[in-house]
Short mmCIF file of C-alpha atoms in Angstrom, two decimals:
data_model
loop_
_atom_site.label_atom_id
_atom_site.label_comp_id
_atom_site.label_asym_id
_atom_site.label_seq_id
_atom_site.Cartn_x
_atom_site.Cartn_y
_atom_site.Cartn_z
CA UNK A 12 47.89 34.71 49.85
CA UNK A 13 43.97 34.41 50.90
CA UNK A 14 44.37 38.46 50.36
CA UNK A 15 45.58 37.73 47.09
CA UNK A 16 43.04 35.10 45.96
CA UNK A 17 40.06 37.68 47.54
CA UNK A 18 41.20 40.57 44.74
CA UNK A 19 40.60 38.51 41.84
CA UNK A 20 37.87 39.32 39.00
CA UNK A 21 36.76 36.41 38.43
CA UNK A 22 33.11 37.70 37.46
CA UNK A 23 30.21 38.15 39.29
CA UNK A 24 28.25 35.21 38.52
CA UNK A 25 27.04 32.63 41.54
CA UNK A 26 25.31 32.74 44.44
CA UNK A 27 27.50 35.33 46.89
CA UNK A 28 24.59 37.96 46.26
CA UNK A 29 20.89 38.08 46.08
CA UNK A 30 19.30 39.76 42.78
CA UNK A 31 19.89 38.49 40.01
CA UNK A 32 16.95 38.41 37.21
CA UNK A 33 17.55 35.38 35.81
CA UNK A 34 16.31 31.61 36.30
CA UNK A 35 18.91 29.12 36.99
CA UNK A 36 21.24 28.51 33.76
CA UNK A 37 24.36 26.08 33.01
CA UNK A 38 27.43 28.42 33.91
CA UNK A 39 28.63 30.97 35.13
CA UNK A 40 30.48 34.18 33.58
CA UNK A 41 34.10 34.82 33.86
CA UNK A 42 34.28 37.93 31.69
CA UNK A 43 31.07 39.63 30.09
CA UNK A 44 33.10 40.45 26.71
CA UNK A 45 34.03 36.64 26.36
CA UNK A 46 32.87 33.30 26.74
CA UNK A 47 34.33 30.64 28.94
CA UNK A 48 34.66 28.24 25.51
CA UNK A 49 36.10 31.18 23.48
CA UNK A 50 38.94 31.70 26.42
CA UNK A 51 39.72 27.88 26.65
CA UNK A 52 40.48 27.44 23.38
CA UNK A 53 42.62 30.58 23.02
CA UNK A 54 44.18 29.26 26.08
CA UNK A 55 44.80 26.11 24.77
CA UNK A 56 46.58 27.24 21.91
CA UNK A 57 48.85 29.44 23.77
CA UNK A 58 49.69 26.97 27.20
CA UNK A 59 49.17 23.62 25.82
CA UNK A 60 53.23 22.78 25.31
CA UNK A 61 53.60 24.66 29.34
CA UNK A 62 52.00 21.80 30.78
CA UNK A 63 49.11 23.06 32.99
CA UNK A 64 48.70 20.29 35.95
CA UNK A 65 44.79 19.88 37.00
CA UNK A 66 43.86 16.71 39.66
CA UNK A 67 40.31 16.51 40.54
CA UNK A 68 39.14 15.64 43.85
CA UNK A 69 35.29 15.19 44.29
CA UNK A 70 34.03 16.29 47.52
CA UNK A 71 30.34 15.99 47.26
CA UNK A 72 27.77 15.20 44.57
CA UNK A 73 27.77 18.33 42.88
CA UNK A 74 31.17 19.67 44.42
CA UNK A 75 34.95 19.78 42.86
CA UNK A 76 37.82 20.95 43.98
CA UNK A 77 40.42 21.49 41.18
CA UNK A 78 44.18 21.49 42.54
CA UNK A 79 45.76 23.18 39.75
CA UNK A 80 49.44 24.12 39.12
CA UNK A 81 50.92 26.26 36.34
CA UNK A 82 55.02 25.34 35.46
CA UNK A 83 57.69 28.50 36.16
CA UNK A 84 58.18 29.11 32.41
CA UNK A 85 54.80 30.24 32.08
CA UNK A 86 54.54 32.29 35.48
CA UNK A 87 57.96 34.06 34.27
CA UNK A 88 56.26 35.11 30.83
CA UNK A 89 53.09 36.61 32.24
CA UNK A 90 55.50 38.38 34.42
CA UNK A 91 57.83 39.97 31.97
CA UNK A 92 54.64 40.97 30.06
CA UNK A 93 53.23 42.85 33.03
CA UNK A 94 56.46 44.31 33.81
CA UNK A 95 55.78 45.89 30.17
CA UNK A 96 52.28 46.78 30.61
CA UNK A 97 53.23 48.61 33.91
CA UNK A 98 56.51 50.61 32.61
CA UNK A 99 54.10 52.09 29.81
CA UNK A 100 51.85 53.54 32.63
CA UNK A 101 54.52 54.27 35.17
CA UNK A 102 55.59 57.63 36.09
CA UNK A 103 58.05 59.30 38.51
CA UNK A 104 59.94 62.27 39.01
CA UNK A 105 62.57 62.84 36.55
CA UNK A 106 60.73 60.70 33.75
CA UNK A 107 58.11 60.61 31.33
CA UNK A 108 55.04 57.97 31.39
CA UNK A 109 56.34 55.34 30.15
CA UNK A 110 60.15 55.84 30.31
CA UNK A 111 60.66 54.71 33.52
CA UNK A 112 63.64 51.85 33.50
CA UNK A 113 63.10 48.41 34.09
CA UNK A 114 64.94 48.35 37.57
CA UNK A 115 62.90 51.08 39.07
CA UNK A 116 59.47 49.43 37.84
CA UNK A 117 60.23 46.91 39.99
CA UNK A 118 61.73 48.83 43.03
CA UNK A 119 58.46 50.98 42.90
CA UNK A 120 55.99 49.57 41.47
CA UNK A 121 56.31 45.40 42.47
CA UNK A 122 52.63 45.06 44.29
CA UNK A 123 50.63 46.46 40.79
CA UNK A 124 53.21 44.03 38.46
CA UNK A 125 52.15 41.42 41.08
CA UNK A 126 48.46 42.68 40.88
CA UNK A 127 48.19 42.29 37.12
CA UNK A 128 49.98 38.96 37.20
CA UNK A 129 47.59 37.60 39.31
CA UNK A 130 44.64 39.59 37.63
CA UNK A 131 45.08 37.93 34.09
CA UNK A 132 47.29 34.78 34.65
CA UNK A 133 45.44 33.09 37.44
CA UNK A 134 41.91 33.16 35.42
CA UNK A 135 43.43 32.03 32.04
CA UNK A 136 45.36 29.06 33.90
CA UNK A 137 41.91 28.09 35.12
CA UNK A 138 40.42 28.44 32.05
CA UNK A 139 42.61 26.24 30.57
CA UNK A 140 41.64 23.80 33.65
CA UNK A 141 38.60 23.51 32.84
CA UNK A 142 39.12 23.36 29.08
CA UNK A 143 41.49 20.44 30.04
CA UNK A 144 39.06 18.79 32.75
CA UNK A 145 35.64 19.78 30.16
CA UNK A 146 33.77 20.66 33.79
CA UNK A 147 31.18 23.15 33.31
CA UNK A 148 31.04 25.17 36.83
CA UNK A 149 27.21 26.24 37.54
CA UNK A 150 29.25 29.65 39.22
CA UNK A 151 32.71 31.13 40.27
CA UNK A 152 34.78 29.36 41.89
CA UNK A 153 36.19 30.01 45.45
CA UNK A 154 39.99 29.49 45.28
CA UNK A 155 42.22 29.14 47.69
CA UNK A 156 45.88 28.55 48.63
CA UNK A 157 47.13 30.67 45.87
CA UNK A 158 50.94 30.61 45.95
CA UNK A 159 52.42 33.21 42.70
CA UNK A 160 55.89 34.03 43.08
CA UNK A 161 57.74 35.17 40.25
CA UNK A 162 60.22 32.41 39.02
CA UNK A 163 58.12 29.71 40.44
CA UNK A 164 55.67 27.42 39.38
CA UNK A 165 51.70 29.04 40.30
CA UNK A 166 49.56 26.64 42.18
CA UNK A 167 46.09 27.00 43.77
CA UNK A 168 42.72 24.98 44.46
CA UNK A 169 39.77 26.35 42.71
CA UNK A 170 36.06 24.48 44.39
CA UNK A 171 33.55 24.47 42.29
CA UNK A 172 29.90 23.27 41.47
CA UNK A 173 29.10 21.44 39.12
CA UNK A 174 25.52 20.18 37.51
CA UNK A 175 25.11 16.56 39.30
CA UNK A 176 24.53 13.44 37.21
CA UNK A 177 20.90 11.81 37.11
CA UNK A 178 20.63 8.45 36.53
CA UNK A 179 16.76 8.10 34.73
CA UNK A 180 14.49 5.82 36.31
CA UNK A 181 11.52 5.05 34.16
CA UNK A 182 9.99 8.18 33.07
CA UNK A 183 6.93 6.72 30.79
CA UNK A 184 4.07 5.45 31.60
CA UNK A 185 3.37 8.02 34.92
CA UNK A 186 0.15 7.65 36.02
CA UNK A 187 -2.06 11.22 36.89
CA UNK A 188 -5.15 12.26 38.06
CA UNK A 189 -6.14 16.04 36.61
CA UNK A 190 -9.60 16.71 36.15
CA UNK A 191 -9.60 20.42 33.71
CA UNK A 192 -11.60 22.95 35.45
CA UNK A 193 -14.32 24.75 33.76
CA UNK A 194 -15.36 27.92 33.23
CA UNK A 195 -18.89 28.85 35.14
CA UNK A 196 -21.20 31.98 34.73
CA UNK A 197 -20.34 32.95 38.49
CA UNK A 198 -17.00 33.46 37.63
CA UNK A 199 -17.95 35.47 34.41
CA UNK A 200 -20.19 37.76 36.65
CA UNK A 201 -17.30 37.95 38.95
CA UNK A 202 -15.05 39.26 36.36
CA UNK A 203 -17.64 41.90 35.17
CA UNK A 204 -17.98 43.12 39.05
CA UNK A 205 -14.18 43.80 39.28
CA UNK A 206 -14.27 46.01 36.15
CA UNK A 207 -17.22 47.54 37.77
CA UNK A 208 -15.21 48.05 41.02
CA UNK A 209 -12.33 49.73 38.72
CA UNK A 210 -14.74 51.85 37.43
CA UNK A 211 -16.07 53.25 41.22
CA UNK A 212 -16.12 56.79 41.51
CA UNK A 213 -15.86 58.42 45.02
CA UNK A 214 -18.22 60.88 46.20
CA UNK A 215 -17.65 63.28 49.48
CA UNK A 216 -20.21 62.13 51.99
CA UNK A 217 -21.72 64.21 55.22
CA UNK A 218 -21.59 61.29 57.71
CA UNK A 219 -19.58 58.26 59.92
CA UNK A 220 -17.72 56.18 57.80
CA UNK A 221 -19.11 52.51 56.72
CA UNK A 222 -17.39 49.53 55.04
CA UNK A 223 -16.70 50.48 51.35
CA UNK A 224 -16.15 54.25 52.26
CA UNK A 225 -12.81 55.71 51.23
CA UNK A 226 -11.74 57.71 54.23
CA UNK A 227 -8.40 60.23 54.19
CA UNK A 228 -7.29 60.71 57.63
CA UNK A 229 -4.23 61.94 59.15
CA UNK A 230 -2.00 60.27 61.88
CA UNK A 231 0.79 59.56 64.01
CA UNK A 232 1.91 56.61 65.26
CA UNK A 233 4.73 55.82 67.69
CA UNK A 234 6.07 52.57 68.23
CA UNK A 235 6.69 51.63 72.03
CA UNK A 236 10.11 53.24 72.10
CA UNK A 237 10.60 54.61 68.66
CA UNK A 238 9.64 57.88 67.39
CA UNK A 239 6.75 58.23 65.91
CA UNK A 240 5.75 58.81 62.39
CA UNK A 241 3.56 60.96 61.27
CA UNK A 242 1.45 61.14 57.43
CA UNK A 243 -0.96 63.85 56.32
CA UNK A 244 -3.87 63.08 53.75
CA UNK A 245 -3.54 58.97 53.79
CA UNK A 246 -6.41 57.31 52.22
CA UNK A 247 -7.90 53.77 52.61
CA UNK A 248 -11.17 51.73 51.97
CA UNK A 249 -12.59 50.81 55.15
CA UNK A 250 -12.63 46.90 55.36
CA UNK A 251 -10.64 45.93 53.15
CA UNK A 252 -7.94 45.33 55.50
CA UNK A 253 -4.76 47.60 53.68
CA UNK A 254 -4.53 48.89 57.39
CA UNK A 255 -3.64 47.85 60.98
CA UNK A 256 -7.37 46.48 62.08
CA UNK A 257 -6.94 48.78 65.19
CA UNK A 258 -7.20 51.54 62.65
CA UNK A 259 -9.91 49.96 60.48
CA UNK A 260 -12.08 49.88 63.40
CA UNK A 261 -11.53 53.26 64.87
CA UNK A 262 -12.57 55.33 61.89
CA UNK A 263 -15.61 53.82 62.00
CA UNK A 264 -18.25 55.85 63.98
CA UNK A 265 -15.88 59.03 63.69
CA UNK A 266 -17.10 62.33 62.11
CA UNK A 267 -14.80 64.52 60.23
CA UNK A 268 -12.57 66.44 62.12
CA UNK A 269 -12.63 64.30 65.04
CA UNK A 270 -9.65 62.68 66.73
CA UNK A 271 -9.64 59.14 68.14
CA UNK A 272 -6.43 57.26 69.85
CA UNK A 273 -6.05 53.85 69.82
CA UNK A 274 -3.39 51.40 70.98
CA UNK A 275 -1.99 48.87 68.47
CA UNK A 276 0.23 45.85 67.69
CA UNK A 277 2.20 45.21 65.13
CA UNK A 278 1.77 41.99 63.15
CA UNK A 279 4.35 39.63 64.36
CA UNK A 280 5.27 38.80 60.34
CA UNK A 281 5.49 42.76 59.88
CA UNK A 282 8.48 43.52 56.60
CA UNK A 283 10.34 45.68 59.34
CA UNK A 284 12.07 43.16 61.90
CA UNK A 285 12.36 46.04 64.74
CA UNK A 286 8.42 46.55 64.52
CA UNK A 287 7.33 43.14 64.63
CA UNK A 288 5.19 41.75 67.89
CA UNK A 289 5.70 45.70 69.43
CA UNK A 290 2.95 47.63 70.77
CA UNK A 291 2.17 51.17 70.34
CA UNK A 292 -0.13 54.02 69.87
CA UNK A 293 -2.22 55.45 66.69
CA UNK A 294 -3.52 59.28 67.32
CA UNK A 295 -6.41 59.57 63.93
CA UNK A 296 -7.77 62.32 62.99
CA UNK A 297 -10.30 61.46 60.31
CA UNK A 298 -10.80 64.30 57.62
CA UNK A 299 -12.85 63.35 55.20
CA UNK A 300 -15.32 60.53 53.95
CA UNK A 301 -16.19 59.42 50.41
CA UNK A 302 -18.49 57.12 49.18
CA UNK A 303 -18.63 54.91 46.82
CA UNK A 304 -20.47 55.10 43.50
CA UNK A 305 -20.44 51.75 41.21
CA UNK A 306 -21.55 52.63 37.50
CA UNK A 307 -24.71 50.38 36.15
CA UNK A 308 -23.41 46.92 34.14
CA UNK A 309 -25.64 48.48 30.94
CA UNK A 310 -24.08 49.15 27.57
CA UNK A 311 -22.67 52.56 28.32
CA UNK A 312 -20.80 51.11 30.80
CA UNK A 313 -19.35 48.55 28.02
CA UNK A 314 -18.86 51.58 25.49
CA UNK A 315 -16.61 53.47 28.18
CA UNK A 316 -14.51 50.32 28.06
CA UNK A 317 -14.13 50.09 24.35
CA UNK A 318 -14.95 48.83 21.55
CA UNK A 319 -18.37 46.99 23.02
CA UNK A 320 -21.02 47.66 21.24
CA UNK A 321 -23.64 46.41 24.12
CA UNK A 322 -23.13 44.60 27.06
CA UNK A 323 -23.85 41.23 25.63
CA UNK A 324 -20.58 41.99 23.33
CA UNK A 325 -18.86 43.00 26.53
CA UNK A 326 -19.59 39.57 28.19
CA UNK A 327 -18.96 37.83 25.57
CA UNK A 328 -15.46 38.95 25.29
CA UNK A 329 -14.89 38.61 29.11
CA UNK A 330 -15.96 34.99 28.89
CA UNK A 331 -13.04 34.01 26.05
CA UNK A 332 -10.43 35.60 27.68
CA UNK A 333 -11.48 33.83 31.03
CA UNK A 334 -11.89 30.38 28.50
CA UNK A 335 -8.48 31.18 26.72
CA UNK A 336 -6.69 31.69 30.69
CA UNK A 337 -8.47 28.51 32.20
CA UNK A 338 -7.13 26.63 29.81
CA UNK A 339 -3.96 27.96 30.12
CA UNK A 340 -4.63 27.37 33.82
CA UNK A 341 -5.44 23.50 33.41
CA UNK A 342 -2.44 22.98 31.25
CA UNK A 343 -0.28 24.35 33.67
CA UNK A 344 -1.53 22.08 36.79
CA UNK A 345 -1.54 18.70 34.42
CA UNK A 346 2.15 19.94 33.70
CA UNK A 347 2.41 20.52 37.65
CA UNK A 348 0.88 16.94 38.19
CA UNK A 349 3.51 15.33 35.70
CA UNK A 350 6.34 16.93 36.75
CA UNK A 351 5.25 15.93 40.77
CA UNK A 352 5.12 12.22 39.88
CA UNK A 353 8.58 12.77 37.78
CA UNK A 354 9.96 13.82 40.66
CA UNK A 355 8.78 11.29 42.88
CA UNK A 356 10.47 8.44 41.30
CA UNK A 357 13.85 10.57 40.97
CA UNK A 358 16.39 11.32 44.43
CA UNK A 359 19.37 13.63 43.27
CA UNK A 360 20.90 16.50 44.80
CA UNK A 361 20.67 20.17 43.61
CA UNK A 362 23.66 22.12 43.39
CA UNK A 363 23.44 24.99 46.26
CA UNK A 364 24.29 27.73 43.36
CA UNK A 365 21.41 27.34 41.01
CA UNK A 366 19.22 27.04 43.89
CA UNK A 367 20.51 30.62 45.19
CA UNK A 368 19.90 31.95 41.55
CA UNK A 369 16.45 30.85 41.41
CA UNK A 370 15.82 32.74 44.96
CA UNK A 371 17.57 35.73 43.65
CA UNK A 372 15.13 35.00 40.16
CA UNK A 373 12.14 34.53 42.50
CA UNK A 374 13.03 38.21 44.42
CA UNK A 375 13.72 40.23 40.91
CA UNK A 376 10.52 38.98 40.13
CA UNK A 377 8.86 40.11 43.45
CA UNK A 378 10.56 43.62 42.65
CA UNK A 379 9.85 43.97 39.50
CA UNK A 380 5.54 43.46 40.52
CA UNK A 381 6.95 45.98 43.01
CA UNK A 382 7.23 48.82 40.50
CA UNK A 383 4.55 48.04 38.25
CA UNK A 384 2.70 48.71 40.92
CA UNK A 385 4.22 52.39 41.65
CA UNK A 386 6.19 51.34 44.56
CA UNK A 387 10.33 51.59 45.03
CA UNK A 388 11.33 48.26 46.13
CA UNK A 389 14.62 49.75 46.95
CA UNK A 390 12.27 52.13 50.20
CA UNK A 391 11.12 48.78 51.27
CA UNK A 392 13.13 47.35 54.33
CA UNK A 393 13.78 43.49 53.19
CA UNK A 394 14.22 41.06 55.59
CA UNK A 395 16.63 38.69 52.68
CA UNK A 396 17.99 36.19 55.04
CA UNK A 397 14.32 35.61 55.99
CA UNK A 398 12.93 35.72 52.23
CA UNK A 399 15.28 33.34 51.12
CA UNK A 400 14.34 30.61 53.92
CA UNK A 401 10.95 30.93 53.01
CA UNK A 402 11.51 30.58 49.52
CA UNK A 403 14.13 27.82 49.68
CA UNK A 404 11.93 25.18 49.45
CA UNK A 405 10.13 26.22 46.26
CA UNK A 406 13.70 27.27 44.78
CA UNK A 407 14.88 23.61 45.58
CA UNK A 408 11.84 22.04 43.94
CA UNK A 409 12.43 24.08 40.63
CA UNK A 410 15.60 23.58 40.00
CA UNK A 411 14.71 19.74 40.91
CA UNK A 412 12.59 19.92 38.47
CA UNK A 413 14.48 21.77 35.61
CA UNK A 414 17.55 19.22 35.72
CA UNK A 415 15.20 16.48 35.39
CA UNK A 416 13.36 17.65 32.73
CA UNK A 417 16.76 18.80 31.10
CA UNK A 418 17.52 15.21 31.88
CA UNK A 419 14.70 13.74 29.85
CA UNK A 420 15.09 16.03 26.90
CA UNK A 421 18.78 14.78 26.67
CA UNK A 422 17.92 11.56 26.56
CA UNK A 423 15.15 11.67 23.90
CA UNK A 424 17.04 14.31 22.00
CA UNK A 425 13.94 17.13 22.29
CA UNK A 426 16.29 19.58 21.92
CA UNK A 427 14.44 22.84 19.66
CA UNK A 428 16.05 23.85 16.71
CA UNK A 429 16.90 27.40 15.65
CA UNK A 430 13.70 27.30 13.36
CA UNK A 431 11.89 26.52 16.59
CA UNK A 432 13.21 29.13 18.15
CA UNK A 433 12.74 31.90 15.53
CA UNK A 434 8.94 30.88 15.67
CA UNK A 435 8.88 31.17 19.30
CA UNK A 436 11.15 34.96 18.80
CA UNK A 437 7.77 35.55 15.78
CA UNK A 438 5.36 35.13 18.96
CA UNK A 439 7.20 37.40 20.87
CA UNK A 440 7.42 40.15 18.61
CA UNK A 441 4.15 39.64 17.29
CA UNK A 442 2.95 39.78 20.55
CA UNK A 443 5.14 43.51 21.72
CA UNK A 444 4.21 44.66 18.38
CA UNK A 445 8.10 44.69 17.78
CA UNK A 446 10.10 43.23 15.05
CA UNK A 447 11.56 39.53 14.75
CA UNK A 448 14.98 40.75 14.22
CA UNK A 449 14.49 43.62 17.19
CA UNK A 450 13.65 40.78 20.00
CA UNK A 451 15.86 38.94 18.65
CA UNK A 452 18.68 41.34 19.09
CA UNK A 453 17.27 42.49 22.91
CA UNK A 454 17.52 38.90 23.60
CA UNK A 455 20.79 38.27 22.88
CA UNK A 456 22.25 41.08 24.68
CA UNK A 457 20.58 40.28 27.66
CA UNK A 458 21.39 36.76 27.42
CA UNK A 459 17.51 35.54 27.49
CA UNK A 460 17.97 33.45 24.10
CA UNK A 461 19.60 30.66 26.15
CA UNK A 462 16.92 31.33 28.58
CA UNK A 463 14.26 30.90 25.68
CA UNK A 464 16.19 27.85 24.36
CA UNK A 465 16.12 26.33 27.89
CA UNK A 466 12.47 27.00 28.02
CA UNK A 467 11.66 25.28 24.48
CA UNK A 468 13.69 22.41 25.62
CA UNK A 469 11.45 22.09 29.00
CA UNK A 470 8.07 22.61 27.01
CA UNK A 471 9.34 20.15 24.72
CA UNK A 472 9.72 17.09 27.65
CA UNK A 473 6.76 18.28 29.11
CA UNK A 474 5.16 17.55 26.01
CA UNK A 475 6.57 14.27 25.72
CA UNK A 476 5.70 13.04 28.95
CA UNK A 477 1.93 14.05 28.99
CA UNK A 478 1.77 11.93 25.61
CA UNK A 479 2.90 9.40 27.66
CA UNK A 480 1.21 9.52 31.03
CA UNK A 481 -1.65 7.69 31.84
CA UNK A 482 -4.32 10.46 33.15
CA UNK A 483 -7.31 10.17 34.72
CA UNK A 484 -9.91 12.62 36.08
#
């Protein structure tokens, strides 16, 4: 029977599988082209008078297991109609599809009757548990001691996780210290030297390399007992540490067309597991040197970035998009502060499968900065089991922080509205240059408007509690 409970589709929600793009949400999906709610109710209407049997047993905070049995009437129906679904398809020699008689469909073809019995009973009798039971599972459930039989009544556990009750302490009248940060000149003459940096041409230079030189070498480097790797033409600023420092350090001094080998060690964090702490051996051959040339901060250097006028305009323009993300900046780290002293008064647990979506949420996200940049993620060796440890603890803290949040909006009733929302969709499109009705329609077939929702509905208690949090500097 577990071999039989193991080839259910039962969706692909939950937390069996890193990489999902999405933050933690309410429930999971049994099938993509219906809802949970739309399925309950159809299988309300159709099972009701059958009887379905559901006893809950609560095994931890945030843990159910449903023992669930379905009477033999019922079992014998979704049998007969899979008998019927099967002859249409069934062929053998001597007959056409379809015309193959009843006592030979089940002779020949008993395991796929049995498959799609099991395939489209078992999920509608839990649907109709949970309609009966109104529990809202965060993901899939894992079931187990499945006994179908045809002619007898279908019983089986279903565990499942559910979002865990929080009992508010008091949640007004937090007390804060967050002293706004502001913007300084330095950090406005910083900005203008990074768009100077972007700006850098490279010119070929006659000599040794120096700190700030782009240098293209070629190498090959073999890992203490691993073949080695070789890479022609492989450029990097020298200093800036985007290579092993053995390597950093050899080029320096070198003149082109020279060789140099150097031992190494691999960092003992390295992304590749088999190359980290190991020693080995770098053969450089440097080919060519280039140095670099940083444009003057004058007004044709603000013309070749647009529409600046002179460099004045320029600054000026720097210094309100640096005002416009400090602020942003402050509000997020008083909203930080709040939420910490929130969650200081408040012990609950977090259910283990929103905590494994926000990982997978947090590693889409890493991916995704992945190929913006140009790179593959999927050439990248990940170390997973070691990703998720280290991002655990962060994962545990948001979703900490969402339920309790979620928790305060419920009880203050700061639930947005759809006009709130269709402002919110106006931003976006204004913002992607797209229409209203356009986002609106990518959003719901991605599923992000419950996702924008969810984040109204945070903003929303965040709001709240910062109008009533004492603050001090």
């Amino acid at each position: 029977m577990a071999e039989l409970a193991d080839a259910l589709d039962l969706g692909s929600g939950g937390p069996k599988a890193l990489g999902g793009s999405t933050p933690p949400s309410r429930t999971s999906s049994l099938d993509r082209d219906r809802t949970p709610r739309d399925d309950a109710a159809r299988m309300v209407s159709e099972h009701t008078e059958a009887g379905v049997k559901v006893d809950i047993e609560t095994l931890e905070a945030c843990k159910r297991r449903l023992s669930v049995e379905a009477p033999s009437e019922v079992v014998l129906q979704a049998w007969e109609a899979a008998y019927g679904r099967v002859q249409k398809q069934a062929r053998l020699p001597g007959f056409r599809k379809g015309h193959v008689p009843r006592t030979l469909v089940k002779l020949h073809f008993a395991d796929d009757v049995r498959r799609e019995v099991a395939q489209r009973l078992i999920p509608d009798v839990y649907r109709q548990a949970l309609a009966q039971t109104q529990l809202e599972p965060l993901a899939d459930p894992d079931l187990d001691d499945v006994k179908l039989e045809e002619g007898a009544p279908l019983t089986f556990t279903a565990t499942v996780e559910v979002r865990p009750r929080i009992a508010l302490n008091e949640y007004t009248g937090l007390a804060v210290r967050h002293a706004p940060a502001a913007l300084t000149d330095a950090q406005v003459a910083e900005a203008l030297e990074r768009m100077r940096e972007s700006q850098a041409e490279f010119r070929a230079v006659d000599r040794a390399p120096m700190a700030g030189d782009l240098v293209i070498i070629d190498y090959t480097l073999t890992p203490e007992g691993l073949p080695p790797a070789q890479e022609t033409g492989y450029g990097f600023v020298v200093g800036d540490g985007a290579v092993m420092p053995e390597i950093d350090q050899a080029v320096v001094g070198m003149t082109a067309a020279s060789e140099r080998e150097v031992a190494v060690r691999f960092a003992a964090d390295h992304r590749r597991e088999d190359l980290r702490g190991k020693a080995g051996v770098a053969r450089v051959r440097l080919v060519e040197v280039k140095e670099k040339i940083l444009p003057a901060l004058d007004d044709e250097f603000a013309r070749s970035l647009g529409d600046y006028a002179t460099m004045a305009v320029l600054t000026d323009a720097v210094r309100r998009q640096l005002e416009q993300e400090r602020e942003e900046d402050n509000r997020r780290a008083l909203e930080d502060a709040v939420a910490d002293a929130l969650l200081a008064r408040h012990e609950f647990p977090v259910p283990e499968a929103m905590v494994m979506r926000q990982v997978a949420h947090v590693i889409e996200q890493m991916r995704e900065r992945m190929r913006r940049q140009g790179v593959d993620p999927d050439r990248v060796r990940w170390d997973y089991n070691k990703l998720a440890a280290e991002l655990r603890p962060g994962a545990e803290k948001a979703v900490r922080r969402l339920l309790l949040l979620d928790a305060v909006a419920e009880a203050e009733g700061l639930a947005p509205g759809d006009a709130d929302v269709e402002r919110e969709i106006e931003t976006v499109a204004a913002r992607s240059e797209r229409s209203p009705a356009a986002i609106r329609g990518m959003m719901e077939k991605s599923g992000e408007l419950e996702g924008l929702r969810l984040r109204l509905r945070e903003k929303r208690a965040l709001d709240f509690l910062i109008q009533h949090t004492a603050i001090t500097a």
